[in-house]
The first five atom37 places (N, CA, C, CB, O) and aatype in JSON, in Angstrom:
{
  "aatype": [12, 1, 5, 19, 15, 0, 0, 11, 0, 19, 13, 7, 9, 4, 0, 13, 19, 12, 15, 19, 0, 0, 0, 1, 0, 5, 0, 14, 15, 0, 6, 5, 9, 19, 5, 5, 19, 19, 2, 2, 6, 10, 11, 0, 3, 5, 15, 3, 1, 16, 13, 17, 12, 13, 11, 3, 0, 11, 11, 16, 14, 6, 1, 0, 15, 16, 11, 10, 19, 9, 6, 16, 14, 8, 7, 2, 19, 15, 1, 10, 10, 6, 19, 2, 7, 11, 7, 10, 16, 3, 0],
  "atom_mask": [
    [1, 1, 1, 1, 1],
    [1, 1, 1, 1, 1],
    [1, 1, 1, 1, 1],
    [1, 1, 1, 1, 1],
    [1, 1, 1, 1, 1],
    [1, 1, 1, 1, 1],
    [1, 1, 1, 1, 1],
    [1, 1, 1, 1, 1],
    [1, 1, 1, 1, 1],
    [1, 1, 1, 1, 1],
    [1, 1, 1, 1, 1],
    [1, 1, 1, 0, 1],
    [1, 1, 1, 1, 1],
    [1, 1, 1, 1, 1],
    [1, 1, 1, 1, 1],
    [1, 1, 1, 1, 1],
    [1, 1, 1, 1, 1],
    [1, 1, 1, 1, 1],
    [1, 1, 1, 1, 1],
    [1, 1, 1, 1, 1],
    [1, 1, 1, 1, 1],
    [1, 1, 1, 1, 1],
    [1, 1, 1, 1, 1],
    [1, 1, 1, 1, 1],
    [1, 1, 1, 1, 1],
    [1, 1, 1, 1, 1],
    [1, 1, 1, 1, 1],
    [1, 1, 1, 1, 1],
    [1, 1, 1, 1, 1],
    [1, 1, 1, 1, 1],
    [1, 1, 1, 1, 1],
    [1, 1, 1, 1, 1],
    [1, 1, 1, 1, 1],
    [1, 1, 1, 1, 1],
    [1, 1, 1, 1, 1],
    [1, 1, 1, 1, 1],
    [1, 1, 1, 1, 1],
    [1, 1, 1, 1, 1],
    [1, 1, 1, 1, 1],
    [1, 1, 1, 1, 1],
    [1, 1, 1, 1, 1],
    [1, 1, 1, 1, 1],
    [1, 1, 1, 1, 1],
    [1, 1, 1, 1, 1],
    [1, 1, 1, 1, 1],
    [1, 1, 1, 1, 1],
    [1, 1, 1, 1, 1],
    [1, 1, 1, 1, 1],
    [1, 1, 1, 1, 1],
    [1, 1, 1, 1, 1],
    [1, 1, 1, 1, 1],
    [1, 1, 1, 1, 1],
    [1, 1, 1, 1, 1],
    [1, 1, 1, 1, 1],
    [1, 1, 1, 1, 1],
    [1, 1, 1, 1, 1],
    [1, 1, 1, 1, 1],
    [1, 1, 1, 1, 1],
    [1, 1, 1, 1, 1],
    [1, 1, 1, 1, 1],
    [1, 1, 1, 1, 1],
    [1, 1, 1, 1, 1],
    [1, 1, 1, 1, 1],
    [1, 1, 1, 1, 1],
    [1, 1, 1, 1, 1],
    [1, 1, 1, 1, 1],
    [1, 1, 1, 1, 1],
    [1, 1, 1, 1, 1],
    [1, 1, 1, 1, 1],
    [1, 1, 1, 1, 1],
    [1, 1, 1, 1, 1],
    [1, 1, 1, 1, 1],
    [1, 1, 1, 1, 1],
    [1, 1, 1, 1, 1],
    [1, 1, 1, 0, 1],
    [1, 1, 1, 1, 1],
    [1, 1, 1, 1, 1],
    [1, 1, 1, 1, 1],
    [1, 1, 1, 1, 1],
    [1, 1, 1, 1, 1],
    [1, 1, 1, 1, 1],
    [1, 1, 1, 1, 1],
    [1, 1, 1, 1, 1],
    [1, 1, 1, 1, 1],
    [1, 1, 1, 0, 1],
    [1, 1, 1, 1, 1],
    [1, 1, 1, 0, 1],
    [1, 1, 1, 1, 1],
    [1, 1, 1, 1, 1],
    [1, 1, 1, 1, 1],
    [1, 1, 1, 1, 1]
  ],
  "atom_positions": [
    [[102.31, 27.46, 25.21], [101.17, 27.35, 26.09], [100.68, 28.73, 26.52], [101.53, 26.51, 27.31], [99.48, 28.99, 26.57]],
    [[101.65, 29.64, 26.84], [101.27, 30.99, 27.25], [100.61, 31.74, 26.1], [102.48, 31.75, 27.76], [99.68, 32.52, 26.32]],
    [[101.1, 31.52, 24.89], [100.53, 32.22, 23.74], [99.09, 31.77, 23.5], [101.38, 31.98, 22.49], [98.24, 32.59, 23.14]],
    [[98.82, 30.5, 23.69], [97.46, 29.98, 23.5], [96.53, 30.57, 24.56], [97.45, 28.43, 23.57], [95.42, 30.98, 24.25]],
    [[96.99, 30.61, 25.82], [96.17, 31.17, 26.9], [95.92, 32.65, 26.69], [96.85, 30.95, 28.26], [94.82, 33.13, 26.91]],
    [[96.95, 33.37, 26.24], [96.8, 34.8, 25.98], [95.83, 35.02, 24.82], [98.16, 35.44, 25.66], [95.0, 35.92, 24.87]],
    [[95.93, 34.19, 23.8], [95.03, 34.32, 22.65], [93.59, 34.03, 23.06], [95.46, 33.36, 21.53], [92.67, 34.72, 22.61]],
    [[93.39, 33.03, 23.92], [92.04, 32.72, 24.41], [91.49, 33.88, 25.23], [92.06, 31.43, 25.25], [90.31, 34.22, 25.12]],
    [[92.35, 34.48, 26.06], [91.91, 35.6, 26.88], [91.51, 36.79, 26.02], [93.02, 36.02, 27.86], [90.47, 37.4, 26.25]],
    [[92.33, 37.11, 25.02], [92.02, 38.22, 24.12], [90.74, 37.93, 23.35], [93.19, 38.47, 23.14], [89.88, 38.81, 23.2]],
    [[90.59, 36.71, 22.86], [89.38, 36.33, 22.14], [88.15, 36.46, 23.03], [89.5, 34.89, 21.61], [87.11, 36.97, 22.61]],
    [[88.28, 36.0, 24.27], [87.15, 36.08, 25.21], [86.76, 37.52, 25.5], [0.0, 0.0, 0.0], [85.57, 37.84, 25.55]],
    [[87.76, 38.38, 25.69], [87.47, 39.8, 25.96], [86.81, 40.44, 24.74], [88.77, 40.56, 26.33], [85.85, 41.2, 24.89]],
    [[87.32, 40.15, 23.55], [86.73, 40.71, 22.33], [85.29, 40.24, 22.15], [87.57, 40.31, 21.1], [84.41, 41.03, 21.78]],
    [[85.05, 38.98, 22.4], [83.7, 38.44, 22.27], [82.75, 39.13, 23.25], [83.69, 36.92, 22.49], [81.62, 39.46, 22.89]],
    [[83.2, 39.34, 24.47], [82.38, 40.01, 25.48], [82.07, 41.44, 25.07], [83.09, 39.99, 26.84], [80.92, 41.87, 25.14]],
    [[83.09, 42.18, 24.63], [82.9, 43.58, 24.22], [81.93, 43.66, 23.04], [84.25, 44.23, 23.85], [81.07, 44.53, 23.0]],
    [[82.07, 42.76, 22.09], [81.19, 42.77, 20.92], [79.75, 42.43, 21.31], [81.69, 41.78, 19.88], [78.82, 43.01, 20.75]],
    [[79.56, 41.51, 22.25], [78.2, 41.15, 22.66], [77.54, 42.31, 23.4], [78.21, 39.9, 23.54], [76.34, 42.54, 23.24]],
    [[78.3, 43.03, 24.22], [77.76, 44.2, 24.92], [77.38, 45.28, 23.91], [78.77, 44.76, 25.94], [76.32, 45.89, 24.02]],
    [[78.24, 45.51, 22.93], [77.97, 46.52, 21.91], [76.74, 46.13, 21.09], [79.19, 46.69, 20.98], [75.92, 46.99, 20.76]],
    [[76.59, 44.87, 20.77], [75.43, 44.41, 20.0], [74.15, 44.56, 20.82], [75.6, 42.94, 19.57], [73.11, 44.94, 20.28]],
    [[74.22, 44.27, 22.1], [73.03, 44.41, 22.96], [72.6, 45.86, 23.05], [73.32, 43.85, 24.37], [71.41, 46.16, 23.03]],
    [[73.56, 46.77, 23.15], [73.22, 48.19, 23.2], [72.63, 48.67, 21.88], [74.46, 49.02, 23.55], [71.72, 49.49, 21.89]],
    [[73.11, 48.17, 20.78], [72.61, 48.58, 19.47], [71.18, 48.1, 19.26], [73.52, 48.05, 18.36], [70.42, 48.76, 18.56]],
    [[70.8, 46.98, 19.84], [69.47, 46.41, 19.64], [68.46, 46.93, 20.66], [69.53, 44.91, 19.71], [67.26, 46.81, 20.44]],
    [[68.91, 47.5, 21.76], [68.0, 47.95, 22.81], [67.22, 49.17, 22.33], [68.78, 48.27, 24.11], [67.82, 50.12, 21.83]],
    [[65.89, 49.16, 22.47], [65.1, 50.31, 22.04], [65.3, 51.49, 23.01], [63.6, 49.94, 21.96], [65.61, 51.3, 24.18]],
    [[65.12, 52.68, 22.49], [65.25, 53.87, 23.33], [64.02, 54.0, 24.22], [65.45, 55.15, 22.46], [63.0, 53.34, 23.99]],
    [[64.12, 54.84, 25.22], [62.98, 55.08, 26.12], [61.8, 55.64, 25.34], [63.38, 56.04, 27.27], [60.65, 55.28, 25.61]],
    [[62.07, 56.5, 24.38], [61.01, 57.09, 23.56], [60.28, 56.01, 22.76], [61.58, 58.15, 22.62], [59.06, 56.04, 22.64]],
    [[61.04, 55.05, 22.2], [60.42, 53.96, 21.44], [59.56, 53.09, 22.34], [61.5, 53.11, 20.76], [58.48, 52.65, 21.94]],
    [[60.02, 52.83, 23.55], [59.24, 52.01, 24.49], [57.94, 52.71, 24.85], [60.06, 51.71, 25.76], [56.88, 52.08, 24.85]],
    [[58.01, 54.01, 25.15], [56.81, 54.76, 25.5], [55.84, 54.79, 24.33], [57.16, 56.2, 25.93], [54.64, 54.6, 24.52]],
    [[56.34, 55.01, 23.13], [55.47, 55.04, 21.95], [54.78, 53.7, 21.74], [56.27, 55.41, 20.7], [53.61, 53.65, 21.38]],
    [[55.51, 52.61, 21.95], [54.93, 51.28, 21.8], [53.84, 51.04, 22.85], [56.02, 50.21, 21.92], [52.8, 50.47, 22.53]],
    [[54.07, 51.47, 24.07], [53.06, 51.32, 25.12], [51.81, 52.11, 24.79], [53.63, 51.77, 26.49], [50.7, 51.61, 24.93]],
    [[51.98, 53.36, 24.34], [50.83, 54.2, 23.97], [50.06, 53.55, 22.83], [51.29, 55.62, 23.57], [48.83, 53.49, 22.88]],
    [[50.75, 53.08, 21.81], [50.07, 52.43, 20.68], [49.31, 51.19, 21.12], [51.09, 52.04, 19.6], [48.19, 50.97, 20.67]],
    [[49.89, 50.39, 22.02], [49.2, 49.2, 22.52], [47.95, 49.57, 23.3], [50.14, 48.37, 23.4], [46.92, 48.91, 23.16]],
    [[48.02, 50.62, 24.12], [46.86, 51.05, 24.9], [45.75, 51.57, 23.98], [47.26, 52.14, 25.9], [44.58, 51.26, 24.19]],
    [[46.11, 52.35, 22.97], [45.11, 52.87, 22.03], [44.44, 51.73, 21.26], [45.75, 53.86, 21.06], [43.23, 51.75, 21.05]],
    [[45.23, 50.76, 20.84], [44.68, 49.61, 20.11], [43.73, 48.81, 21.0], [45.82, 48.71, 19.59], [42.66, 48.4, 20.56]],
    [[44.12, 48.59, 22.25], [43.28, 47.85, 23.18], [41.99, 48.61, 23.46], [44.02, 47.57, 24.5], [40.92, 48.0, 23.59]],
    [[42.07, 49.94, 23.55], [40.89, 50.75, 23.83], [39.9, 50.69, 22.67], [41.29, 52.2, 24.11], [38.69, 50.67, 22.88]],
    [[40.41, 50.67, 21.45], [39.54, 50.61, 20.27], [38.81, 49.28, 20.15], [40.34, 50.87, 19.01], [37.69, 49.23, 19.65]],
    [[39.43, 48.22, 20.59], [38.81, 46.89, 20.45], [38.09, 46.44, 21.72], [39.87, 45.87, 20.09], [37.54, 45.34, 21.76]],
    [[38.08, 47.28, 22.75], [37.43, 46.92, 24.02], [35.92, 47.1, 23.88], [37.98, 47.78, 25.19], [35.45, 48.2, 23.61]],
    [[35.18, 46.04, 24.07], [33.72, 46.08, 23.99], [33.07, 45.7, 25.32], [33.23, 45.14, 22.88], [31.95, 45.2, 25.34]],
    [[33.76, 45.94, 26.41], [33.21, 45.59, 27.72], [32.41, 46.76, 28.27], [34.33, 45.2, 28.7], [32.72, 47.92, 28.0]],
    [[31.4, 46.44, 29.04], [30.57, 47.43, 29.7], [30.57, 47.14, 31.18], [29.12, 47.44, 29.13], [30.71, 45.99, 31.6]],
    [[30.42, 48.17, 31.98], [30.53, 48.04, 33.42], [29.2, 48.37, 34.09], [31.63, 48.95, 33.95], [28.37, 49.1, 33.55]],
    [[29.02, 47.8, 35.28], [27.91, 48.14, 36.15], [28.54, 48.52, 37.49], [26.87, 46.94, 36.29], [29.35, 47.77, 38.03]],
    [[28.17, 49.69, 38.01], [28.79, 50.15, 39.25], [27.84, 51.07, 40.01], [30.11, 50.88, 38.95], [26.84, 51.54, 39.46]],
    [[28.17, 51.3, 41.27], [27.42, 52.25, 42.09], [28.18, 53.56, 42.14], [27.18, 51.69, 43.53], [29.39, 53.59, 42.31]],
    [[27.42, 54.65, 41.99], [27.99, 55.99, 42.02], [27.44, 56.71, 43.24], [27.66, 56.78, 40.7], [26.25, 57.02, 43.31]],
    [[28.3, 56.96, 44.22], [27.88, 57.64, 45.45], [28.38, 59.07, 45.42], [28.41, 56.9, 46.7], [29.55, 59.34, 45.14]],
    [[27.47, 60.01, 45.73], [27.83, 61.43, 45.78], [27.38, 61.99, 47.12], [27.18, 62.23, 44.6], [26.29, 61.7, 47.61]],
    [[28.26, 62.81, 47.7], [27.95, 63.44, 48.99], [28.16, 64.94, 48.89], [28.82, 62.84, 50.12], [29.19, 65.4, 48.42]],
    [[27.17, 65.68, 49.34], [27.29, 67.12, 49.51], [26.87, 67.41, 50.95], [26.41, 67.92, 48.45], [26.32, 66.53, 51.61]],
    [[27.1, 68.61, 51.43], [26.65, 68.9, 52.81], [25.14, 68.75, 52.99], [27.06, 70.31, 53.19], [24.68, 68.44, 54.09]],
    [[24.38, 68.96, 51.93], [22.92, 68.88, 52.04], [22.35, 67.49, 51.77], [22.29, 69.85, 51.09], [21.27, 67.15, 52.27]],
    [[23.06, 66.68, 50.98], [22.45, 65.43, 50.51], [23.52, 64.4, 50.15], [21.56, 65.7, 49.29], [24.61, 64.73, 49.7]],
    [[23.17, 63.14, 50.37], [24.0, 62.01, 49.92], [23.12, 61.12, 49.06], [24.62, 61.21, 51.13], [21.99, 60.82, 49.44]],
    [[23.62, 60.71, 47.92], [22.82, 59.85, 47.05], [23.68, 58.74, 46.47], [22.18, 60.67, 45.91], [24.89, 58.89, 46.3]],
    [[23.02, 57.61, 46.19], [23.69, 56.47, 45.56], [22.88, 56.05, 44.35], [23.86, 55.29, 46.57], [21.67, 55.84, 44.44]],
    [[23.56, 55.93, 43.21], [22.91, 55.49, 41.97], [23.56, 54.2, 41.5], [23.01, 56.59, 40.87], [24.75, 53.97, 41.73]],
    [[22.78, 53.37, 40.84], [23.29, 52.22, 40.12], [23.46, 52.66, 38.67], [22.33, 50.96, 40.25], [22.51, 53.16, 38.06]],
    [[24.65, 52.49, 38.11], [24.93, 52.92, 36.74], [25.31, 51.69, 35.92], [26.07, 54.0, 36.69], [26.15, 50.89, 36.34]],
    [[24.69, 51.55, 34.75], [24.99, 50.45, 33.83], [25.38, 51.07, 32.5], [23.75, 49.48, 33.67], [24.64, 51.86, 31.92]],
    [[26.56, 50.7, 32.02], [27.02, 51.18, 30.72], [26.43, 50.32, 29.61], [28.57, 51.17, 30.65], [26.36, 49.09, 29.74]],
    [[26.0, 50.96, 28.53], [25.48, 50.26, 27.36], [26.17, 50.82, 26.12], [23.91, 50.41, 27.25], [26.86, 51.84, 26.21]],
    [[26.0, 50.18, 24.97], [26.62, 50.72, 23.75], [26.08, 52.11, 23.38], [26.39, 49.77, 22.59], [26.74, 52.85, 22.65]],
    [[24.89, 52.46, 23.86], [24.25, 53.72, 23.49], [24.36, 54.78, 24.58], [22.8, 53.48, 23.16], [23.84, 55.88, 24.41]],
    [[25.0, 54.47, 25.68], [25.14, 55.43, 26.78], [24.88, 54.77, 28.11], [0.0, 0.0, 0.0], [24.56, 53.58, 28.18]],
    [[25.02, 55.54, 29.17], [24.81, 55.0, 30.51], [23.35, 55.09, 30.92], [25.68, 55.74, 31.52], [22.64, 56.03, 30.55]],
    [[22.91, 54.1, 31.7], [21.58, 54.1, 32.3], [21.81, 54.09, 33.8], [20.71, 52.85, 31.82], [22.59, 53.29, 34.32]],
    [[21.11, 54.99, 34.51], [21.3, 55.03, 35.96], [19.95, 55.03, 36.67], [22.11, 56.28, 36.37], [18.92, 55.45, 36.12]],
    [[19.99, 54.54, 37.9], [18.77, 54.47, 38.72], [19.16, 54.9, 40.13], [18.13, 53.03, 38.71], [20.14, 54.41, 40.68]],
    [[18.39, 55.8, 40.69], [18.62, 56.27, 42.05], [18.24, 55.17, 43.02], [17.83, 57.56, 42.33], [17.13, 54.65, 42.97]],
    [[19.17, 54.8, 43.92], [18.92, 53.73, 44.89], [18.66, 54.26, 46.29], [20.1, 52.79, 44.93], [17.76, 53.77, 46.98]],
    [[19.43, 55.25, 46.72], [19.32, 55.77, 48.09], [19.49, 57.28, 48.11], [20.37, 55.11, 48.99], [20.21, 57.86, 47.3]],
    [[18.79, 57.9, 49.06], [18.98, 59.31, 49.36], [19.19, 59.43, 50.85], [17.76, 60.18, 48.87], [18.37, 58.96, 51.64]],
    [[20.28, 60.05, 51.24], [20.65, 60.21, 52.65], [20.66, 58.88, 53.39], [19.7, 61.17, 53.33], [20.25, 58.81, 54.55]],
    [[21.14, 57.83, 52.74], [21.29, 56.52, 53.37], [20.01, 55.71, 53.47], [0.0, 0.0, 0.0], [20.03, 54.62, 54.03]],
    [[18.91, 56.21, 52.93], [17.62, 55.5, 52.99], [17.21, 55.06, 51.6], [16.52, 56.38, 53.63], [17.28, 55.83, 50.64]],
    [[16.78, 53.81, 51.49], [16.3, 53.29, 50.22], [15.01, 53.96, 49.8], [0.0, 0.0, 0.0], [14.28, 54.48, 50.64]],
    [[14.74, 53.96, 48.52], [13.52, 54.58, 48.01], [12.34, 53.64, 48.21], [13.68, 54.94, 46.53], [12.49, 52.42, 48.17]],
    [[11.17, 54.22, 48.41], [9.95, 53.41, 48.56], [9.36, 53.15, 47.18], [8.91, 54.11, 49.47], [9.6, 53.91, 46.24]],
    [[8.6, 52.06, 47.05], [7.93, 51.76, 45.79], [6.85, 52.8, 45.54], [7.32, 50.33, 45.81], [6.12, 53.19, 46.46]],
    [[6.75, 53.24, 44.3], [5.74, 54.24, 43.97], [4.73, 53.66, 43.03], [6.37, 55.49, 43.37], [3.78, 54.35, 42.63]]
  ]
}
């Protein structure tokens, strides 16, 4: 009975050690993980066809301005909306 229990214990320990060793052998290095992340980001950037619309506010001591910017496939289009907090009048 003791020999069977001892054999089971040794087998269990060996199985545990082998599974830990196998897990370490399969785990990617930090460099591989970083390279994979960079490749995924570059691939996503190449296939991204989204365009944004946003407001661009700039402040200097002399002037504050707000523009509406719309991205297009051919470049950005912008329109001045406000100067010093005041909307533009129709011309």
